[in-house]
JSON list of C-alpha atoms in Angstrom, two decimals:
[
{"chain": "O", "resi": 1, "resn": "ALA", "atom": "CA", "xyz": [-103.45, 2.96, 39.63]},
{"chain": "O", "resi": 2, "resn": "ASP", "atom": "CA", "xyz": [-101.34, 1.18, 42.27]},
{"chain": "O", "resi": 3, "resn": "LEU", "atom": "CA", "xyz": [-104.67, -0.76, 43.32]},
{"chain": "O", "resi": 4, "resn": "LEU", "atom": "CA", "xyz": [-105.79, -1.51, 40.13]},
{"chain": "O", "resi": 5, "resn": "GLY", "atom": "CA", "xyz": [-104.16, -5.21, 40.19]},
{"chain": "O", "resi": 6, "resn": "ALA", "atom": "CA", "xyz": [-105.62, -6.10, 43.58]},
{"chain": "O", "resi": 7, "resn": "ALA", "atom": "CA", "xyz": [-109.04, -4.52, 42.63]},
{"chain": "O", "resi": 8, "resn": "MET", "atom": "CA", "xyz": [-108.82, -6.86, 39.31]},
{"chain": "O", "resi": 9, "resn": "CYS", "atom": "CA", "xyz": [-107.99, -10.09, 41.52]},
{"chain": "O", "resi": 10, "resn": "VAL", "atom": "CA", "xyz": [-110.73, -9.54, 44.10]},
{"chain": "O", "resi": 11, "resn": "GLY", "atom": "CA", "xyz": [-113.00, -8.69, 41.34]},
{"chain": "O", "resi": 12, "resn": "MET", "atom": "CA", "xyz": [-112.27, -11.65, 39.31]},
{"chain": "O", "resi": 13, "resn": "ALA", "atom": "CA", "xyz": [-112.71, -14.04, 42.54]},
{"chain": "O", "resi": 14, "resn": "GLN", "atom": "CA", "xyz": [-116.24, -12.86, 43.02]},
{"chain": "O", "resi": 15, "resn": "GLY", "atom": "CA", "xyz": [-116.81, -13.70, 39.35]},
{"chain": "O", "resi": 16, "resn": "ILE", "atom": "CA", "xyz": [-115.89, -17.23, 40.09]},
{"chain": "O", "resi": 17, "resn": "ILE", "atom": "CA", "xyz": [-117.70, -17.50, 42.92]},
{"chain": "O", "resi": 18, "resn": "ILE", "atom": "CA", "xyz": [-120.83, -16.23, 40.96]},
{"chain": "O", "resi": 19, "resn": "ILE", "atom": "CA", "xyz": [-119.88, -18.77, 38.35]},
{"chain": "O", "resi": 20, "resn": "LEU", "atom": "CA", "xyz": [-119.81, -21.42, 41.45]},
{"chain": "O", "resi": 21, "resn": "GLY", "atom": "CA", "xyz": [-123.43, -20.38, 41.94]},
{"chain": "O", "resi": 22, "resn": "GLY", "atom": "CA", "xyz": [-123.11, -17.62, 44.65]},
{"chain": "O", "resi": 23, "resn": "THR", "atom": "CA", "xyz": [-123.22, -17.85, 48.75]},
{"chain": "O", "resi": 24, "resn": "SER", "atom": "CA", "xyz": [-126.78, -18.97, 49.03]},
{"chain": "O", "resi": 25, "resn": "ALA", "atom": "CA", "xyz": [-126.82, -21.74, 51.62]},
{"chain": "O", "resi": 26, "resn": "THR", "atom": "CA", "xyz": [-130.00, -23.24, 50.38]},
{"chain": "O", "resi": 27, "resn": "ASP", "atom": "CA", "xyz": [-129.31, -23.25, 46.84]},
{"chain": "O", "resi": 28, "resn": "GLY", "atom": "CA", "xyz": [-128.22, -26.26, 45.08]},
{"chain": "O", "resi": 29, "resn": "THR", "atom": "CA", "xyz": [-124.81, -24.76, 43.72]},
{"chain": "O", "resi": 30, "resn": "VAL", "atom": "CA", "xyz": [-121.48, -26.18, 42.62]},
{"chain": "O", "resi": 31, "resn": "LEU", "atom": "CA", "xyz": [-119.93, -24.25, 45.76]},
{"chain": "O", "resi": 32, "resn": "ASN", "atom": "CA", "xyz": [-121.87, -25.86, 48.23]},
{"chain": "O", "resi": 33, "resn": "THR", "atom": "CA", "xyz": [-121.41, -29.26, 46.62]},
{"chain": "O", "resi": 34, "resn": "ILE", "atom": "CA", "xyz": [-117.75, -28.40, 46.89]},
{"chain": "O", "resi": 35, "resn": "LEU", "atom": "CA", "xyz": [-118.75, -27.58, 50.97]},
{"chain": "O", "resi": 36, "resn": "TYR", "atom": "CA", "xyz": [-120.64, -30.64, 51.40]},
{"chain": "O", "resi": 37, "resn": "ASN", "atom": "CA", "xyz": [-117.47, -32.83, 49.90]},
{"chain": "O", "resi": 38, "resn": "ILE", "atom": "CA", "xyz": [-115.19, -31.05, 52.22]},
{"chain": "O", "resi": 39, "resn": "SER", "atom": "CA", "xyz": [-117.07, -31.08, 55.17]},
{"chain": "O", "resi": 40, "resn": "ASN", "atom": "CA", "xyz": [-118.06, -34.73, 54.59]},
{"chain": "O", "resi": 41, "resn": "GLY", "atom": "CA", "xyz": [-114.43, -35.64, 54.26]},
{"chain": "O", "resi": 42, "resn": "MET", "atom": "CA", "xyz": [-112.88, -34.03, 57.06]},
{"chain": "O", "resi": 43, "resn": "LYS", "atom": "CA", "xyz": [-116.22, -34.92, 59.49]},
{"chain": "O", "resi": 44, "resn": "ASN", "atom": "CA", "xyz": [-114.68, -37.75, 61.07]},
{"chain": "O", "resi": 45, "resn": "PHE", "atom": "CA", "xyz": [-111.62, -36.38, 61.50]},
{"chain": "O", "resi": 46, "resn": "PRO", "atom": "CA", "xyz": [-110.63, -35.23, 65.19]},
{"chain": "O", "resi": 47, "resn": "PRO", "atom": "CA", "xyz": [-110.97, -31.04, 65.35]},
{"chain": "O", "resi": 48, "resn": "VAL", "atom": "CA", "xyz": [-107.43, -30.05, 65.48]},
{"chain": "O", "resi": 49, "resn": "ILE", "atom": "CA", "xyz": [-106.63, -32.51, 62.29]},
{"chain": "O", "resi": 50, "resn": "SER", "atom": "CA", "xyz": [-109.38, -30.48, 60.52]},
{"chain": "O", "resi": 51, "resn": "ALA", "atom": "CA", "xyz": [-107.85, -27.39, 61.70]},
{"chain": "O", "resi": 52, "resn": "TRP", "atom": "CA", "xyz": [-104.55, -28.66, 60.59]},
{"chain": "O", "resi": 53, "resn": "CYS", "atom": "CA", "xyz": [-105.97, -29.52, 56.90]},
{"chain": "O", "resi": 54, "resn": "MET", "atom": "CA", "xyz": [-107.67, -26.05, 56.44]},
{"chain": "O", "resi": 55, "resn": "TYR", "atom": "CA", "xyz": [-104.30, -24.28, 57.17]},
{"chain": "O", "resi": 56, "resn": "VAL", "atom": "CA", "xyz": [-102.84, -26.93, 54.88]},
{"chain": "O", "resi": 57, "resn": "PHE", "atom": "CA", "xyz": [-104.92, -26.06, 52.46]},
{"chain": "O", "resi": 58, "resn": "GLN", "atom": "CA", "xyz": [-104.59, -22.03, 52.73]},
{"chain": "O", "resi": 59, "resn": "SER", "atom": "CA", "xyz": [-100.73, -22.61, 52.53]},
{"chain": "O", "resi": 60, "resn": "ILE", "atom": "CA", "xyz": [-100.94, -24.28, 49.42]},
{"chain": "O", "resi": 61, "resn": "PHE", "atom": "CA", "xyz": [-103.81, -22.26, 47.99]},
{"chain": "O", "resi": 62, "resn": "ASN", "atom": "CA", "xyz": [-101.54, -19.26, 48.43]},
{"chain": "O", "resi": 63, "resn": "PHE", "atom": "CA", "xyz": [-99.22, -20.57, 46.10]},
{"chain": "O", "resi": 64, "resn": "PHE", "atom": "CA", "xyz": [-101.57, -20.24, 43.14]},
{"chain": "O", "resi": 65, "resn": "VAL", "atom": "CA", "xyz": [-103.54, -16.87, 44.40]},
{"chain": "O", "resi": 66, "resn": "VAL", "atom": "CA", "xyz": [-100.92, -14.51, 45.60]},
{"chain": "O", "resi": 67, "resn": "SER", "atom": "CA", "xyz": [-103.17, -12.03, 46.75]},
{"chain": "O", "resi": 68, "resn": "GLY", "atom": "CA", "xyz": [-104.74, -11.94, 50.17]},
{"chain": "O", "resi": 69, "resn": "SER", "atom": "CA", "xyz": [-107.81, -10.60, 49.09]},
{"chain": "O", "resi": 70, "resn": "GLY", "atom": "CA", "xyz": [-108.18, -12.58, 46.25]},
{"chain": "O", "resi": 71, "resn": "GLN", "atom": "CA", "xyz": [-107.33, -15.87, 48.66]},
{"chain": "O", "resi": 72, "resn": "ALA", "atom": "CA", "xyz": [-109.96, -14.62, 51.08]},
{"chain": "O", "resi": 73, "resn": "ALA", "atom": "CA", "xyz": [-112.71, -14.19, 48.77]},
{"chain": "O", "resi": 74, "resn": "LEU", "atom": "CA", "xyz": [-112.28, -17.63, 46.95]},
{"chain": "O", "resi": 75, "resn": "THR", "atom": "CA", "xyz": [-112.00, -19.97, 50.09]},
{"chain": "O", "resi": 76, "resn": "MET", "atom": "CA", "xyz": [-113.56, -17.95, 52.92]},
{"chain": "O", "resi": 77, "resn": "PRO", "atom": "CA", "xyz": [-116.72, -18.74, 51.25]},
{"chain": "O", "resi": 78, "resn": "ILE", "atom": "CA", "xyz": [-115.99, -22.03, 51.37]},
{"chain": "O", "resi": 79, "resn": "MET", "atom": "CA", "xyz": [-113.71, -22.71, 54.62]},
{"chain": "O", "resi": 80, "resn": "ALA", "atom": "CA", "xyz": [-115.91, -20.73, 57.14]},
{"chain": "O", "resi": 81, "resn": "PRO", "atom": "CA", "xyz": [-119.11, -22.87, 56.64]},
{"chain": "O", "resi": 82, "resn": "THR", "atom": "CA", "xyz": [-116.94, -26.07, 56.23]},
{"chain": "O", "resi": 83, "resn": "ALA", "atom": "CA", "xyz": [-115.62, -24.93, 59.67]},
{"chain": "O", "resi": 84, "resn": "GLU", "atom": "CA", "xyz": [-118.87, -24.64, 61.40]},
{"chain": "O", "resi": 85, "resn": "LEU", "atom": "CA", "xyz": [-120.23, -28.34, 59.42]},
{"chain": "O", "resi": 86, "resn": "ILE", "atom": "CA", "xyz": [-116.94, -30.51, 61.24]},
{"chain": "O", "resi": 87, "resn": "GLY", "atom": "CA", "xyz": [-117.58, -28.48, 64.40]},
{"chain": "O", "resi": 88, "resn": "LEU", "atom": "CA", "xyz": [-114.86, -25.83, 64.57]},
{"chain": "O", "resi": 89, "resn": "SER", "atom": "CA", "xyz": [-115.40, -22.15, 65.07]},
{"chain": "O", "resi": 90, "resn": "LYS", "atom": "CA", "xyz": [-115.17, -19.52, 62.03]},
{"chain": "O", "resi": 91, "resn": "GLN", "atom": "CA", "xyz": [-112.32, -18.01, 63.81]},
{"chain": "O", "resi": 92, "resn": "ILE", "atom": "CA", "xyz": [-110.41, -21.22, 63.28]},
{"chain": "O", "resi": 93, "resn": "ALA", "atom": "CA", "xyz": [-110.99, -21.20, 59.39]},
{"chain": "O", "resi": 94, "resn": "VAL", "atom": "CA", "xyz": [-109.95, -17.43, 59.67]},
{"chain": "O", "resi": 95, "resn": "LEU", "atom": "CA", "xyz": [-106.71, -18.37, 61.53]},
{"chain": "O", "resi": 96, "resn": "ALA", "atom": "CA", "xyz": [-105.77, -20.91, 59.57]},
{"chain": "O", "resi": 97, "resn": "TYR", "atom": "CA", "xyz": [-106.52, -18.38, 56.35]},
{"chain": "O", "resi": 98, "resn": "GLN", "atom": "CA", "xyz": [-104.05, -15.68, 58.18]},
{"chain": "O", "resi": 99, "resn": "PHE", "atom": "CA", "xyz": [-101.49, -18.38, 59.19]},
{"chain": "O", "resi": 100, "resn": "GLY", "atom": "CA", "xyz": [-101.40, -19.99, 55.24]},
{"chain": "O", "resi": 101, "resn": "ASN", "atom": "CA", "xyz": [-101.78, -16.53, 53.19]},
{"chain": "O", "resi": 102, "resn": "GLY", "atom": "CA", "xyz": [-99.35, -14.52, 55.74]},
{"chain": "O", "resi": 103, "resn": "PHE", "atom": "CA", "xyz": [-96.35, -17.16, 56.73]},
{"chain": "O", "resi": 104, "resn": "ALA", "atom": "CA", "xyz": [-96.29, -18.95, 53.48]},
{"chain": "O", "resi": 105, "resn": "GLU", "atom": "CA", "xyz": [-95.54, -15.55, 51.26]},
{"chain": "O", "resi": 106, "resn": "MET", "atom": "CA", "xyz": [-92.39, -15.72, 52.33]},
{"chain": "O", "resi": 107, "resn": "PHE", "atom": "CA", "xyz": [-91.56, -19.32, 50.87]},
{"chain": "O", "resi": 108, "resn": "TRP", "atom": "CA", "xyz": [-93.65, -19.63, 47.83]},
{"chain": "O", "resi": 109, "resn": "PRO", "atom": "CA", "xyz": [-91.34, -18.46, 44.95]},
{"chain": "O", "resi": 110, "resn": "THR", "atom": "CA", "xyz": [-94.85, -17.03, 43.61]},
{"chain": "O", "resi": 111, "resn": "SER", "atom": "CA", "xyz": [-94.77, -14.45, 46.50]},
{"chain": "O", "resi": 112, "resn": "CYS", "atom": "CA", "xyz": [-91.11, -13.97, 47.15]},
{"chain": "O", "resi": 113, "resn": "ALA", "atom": "CA", "xyz": [-89.68, -14.14, 43.71]},
{"chain": "O", "resi": 114, "resn": "LEU", "atom": "CA", "xyz": [-90.59, -10.28, 42.89]},
{"chain": "O", "resi": 115, "resn": "GLY", "atom": "CA", "xyz": [-89.44, -8.99, 46.36]},
{"chain": "O", "resi": 116, "resn": "CYS", "atom": "CA", "xyz": [-85.97, -10.68, 45.81]},
{"chain": "O", "resi": 117, "resn": "GLY", "atom": "CA", "xyz": [-85.94, -9.89, 41.94]},
{"chain": "O", "resi": 118, "resn": "LEU", "atom": "CA", "xyz": [-86.68, -6.04, 43.46]},
{"chain": "O", "resi": 119, "resn": "MET", "atom": "CA", "xyz": [-83.62, -6.38, 45.97]},
{"chain": "O", "resi": 120, "resn": "GLY", "atom": "CA", "xyz": [-81.55, -7.99, 44.23]},
{"chain": "O", "resi": 121, "resn": "VAL", "atom": "CA", "xyz": [-81.43, -11.39, 46.13]},
{"chain": "O", "resi": 122, "resn": "PRO", "atom": "CA", "xyz": [-80.94, -14.69, 44.59]},
{"chain": "O", "resi": 123, "resn": "ILE", "atom": "CA", "xyz": [-84.06, -16.87, 45.34]},
{"chain": "O", "resi": 124, "resn": "ASN", "atom": "CA", "xyz": [-81.28, -20.11, 45.86]},
{"chain": "O", "resi": 125, "resn": "LYS", "atom": "CA", "xyz": [-79.80, -17.22, 48.52]},
{"chain": "O", "resi": 126, "resn": "TRP", "atom": "CA", "xyz": [-83.05, -16.50, 50.04]},
{"chain": "O", "resi": 127, "resn": "TYR", "atom": "CA", "xyz": [-84.08, -19.94, 50.58]},
{"chain": "O", "resi": 128, "resn": "LYS", "atom": "CA", "xyz": [-80.75, -20.64, 52.35]},
{"chain": "O", "resi": 129, "resn": "PHE", "atom": "CA", "xyz": [-81.76, -17.75, 54.95]},
{"chain": "O", "resi": 130, "resn": "VAL", "atom": "CA", "xyz": [-85.51, -17.85, 55.11]},
{"chain": "O", "resi": 131, "resn": "THR", "atom": "CA", "xyz": [-85.84, -22.07, 55.30]},
{"chain": "O", "resi": 132, "resn": "PRO", "atom": "CA", "xyz": [-84.89, -22.68, 58.37]},
{"chain": "O", "resi": 133, "resn": "LEU", "atom": "CA", "xyz": [-87.08, -19.57, 60.05]},
{"chain": "O", "resi": 134, "resn": "PHE", "atom": "CA", "xyz": [-89.98, -20.91, 57.74]},
{"chain": "O", "resi": 135, "resn": "GLY", "atom": "CA", "xyz": [-89.35, -24.59, 59.63]},
{"chain": "O", "resi": 136, "resn": "LEU", "atom": "CA", "xyz": [-89.87, -22.78, 63.05]},
{"chain": "O", "resi": 137, "resn": "VAL", "atom": "CA", "xyz": [-92.80, -20.86, 61.95]},
{"chain": "O", "resi": 138, "resn": "LEU", "atom": "CA", "xyz": [-94.59, -23.75, 60.65]},
{"chain": "O", "resi": 139, "resn": "VAL", "atom": "CA", "xyz": [-94.06, -25.81, 63.90]},
{"chain": "O", "resi": 140, "resn": "LEU", "atom": "CA", "xyz": [-95.28, -22.95, 65.95]},
{"chain": "O", "resi": 141, "resn": "GLU", "atom": "CA", "xyz": [-98.33, -22.39, 63.49]},
{"chain": "O", "resi": 142, "resn": "PHE", "atom": "CA", "xyz": [-99.41, -25.94, 63.82]},
{"chain": "O", "resi": 143, "resn": "VAL", "atom": "CA", "xyz": [-98.85, -25.53, 67.73]},
{"chain": "O", "resi": 144, "resn": "PHE", "atom": "CA", "xyz": [-101.15, -22.32, 67.79]},
{"chain": "O", "resi": 145, "resn": "MET", "atom": "CA", "xyz": [-103.52, -24.02, 65.66]},
{"chain": "O", "resi": 146, "resn": "THR", "atom": "CA", "xyz": [-103.38, -26.77, 68.14]},
{"chain": "O", "resi": 147, "resn": "ILE", "atom": "CA", "xyz": [-104.02, -24.41, 71.27]},
{"chain": "O", "resi": 148, "resn": "ALA", "atom": "CA", "xyz": [-106.90, -22.41, 69.37]},
{"chain": "O", "resi": 149, "resn": "VAL", "atom": "CA", "xyz": [-108.70, -25.87, 69.03]},
{"chain": "O", "resi": 150, "resn": "ALA", "atom": "CA", "xyz": [-108.10, -26.94, 72.36]},
{"chain": "O", "resi": 151, "resn": "ILE", "atom": "CA", "xyz": [-109.54, -23.79, 74.20]},
{"chain": "O", "resi": 152, "resn": "GLY", "atom": "CA", "xyz": [-112.63, -23.60, 71.73]},
{"chain": "O", "resi": 153, "resn": "TYR", "atom": "CA", "xyz": [-111.05, -20.24, 70.00]},
{"chain": "O", "resi": 154, "resn": "CYS", "atom": "CA", "xyz": [-114.27, -18.29, 69.22]}
]
């Protein structure tokens, strides 16, 4: 019963993928059209900028889908092939997902409001405490993404 919400989120994410045409790379689907346009948009970027864009996308997407497994089910069928199409490894896409999902959860109100409510901490007090830490973590994430691209992380 405790996992019902997470299971429903993953199921709905899979349903969205099916509605978008599935994950077949050879069929003309909405998902493949999205993949094509994203990869064409980032093709002329330097690899590190593309990696940063993937991270920013994952962080923003985390605002709307707070479930880590739901976010992975929705974004990884797009981001992993996009990484390969623009010359990055799939592991860079996974790293962008991990950073974007993991650390953004301490900042977005859709993620931290429930925890603050359960602990009785006003959200403005939480933001006063966490904003400097989040800024530091954000800088470190960009540094680590840059290092991962530079060493050919795979």
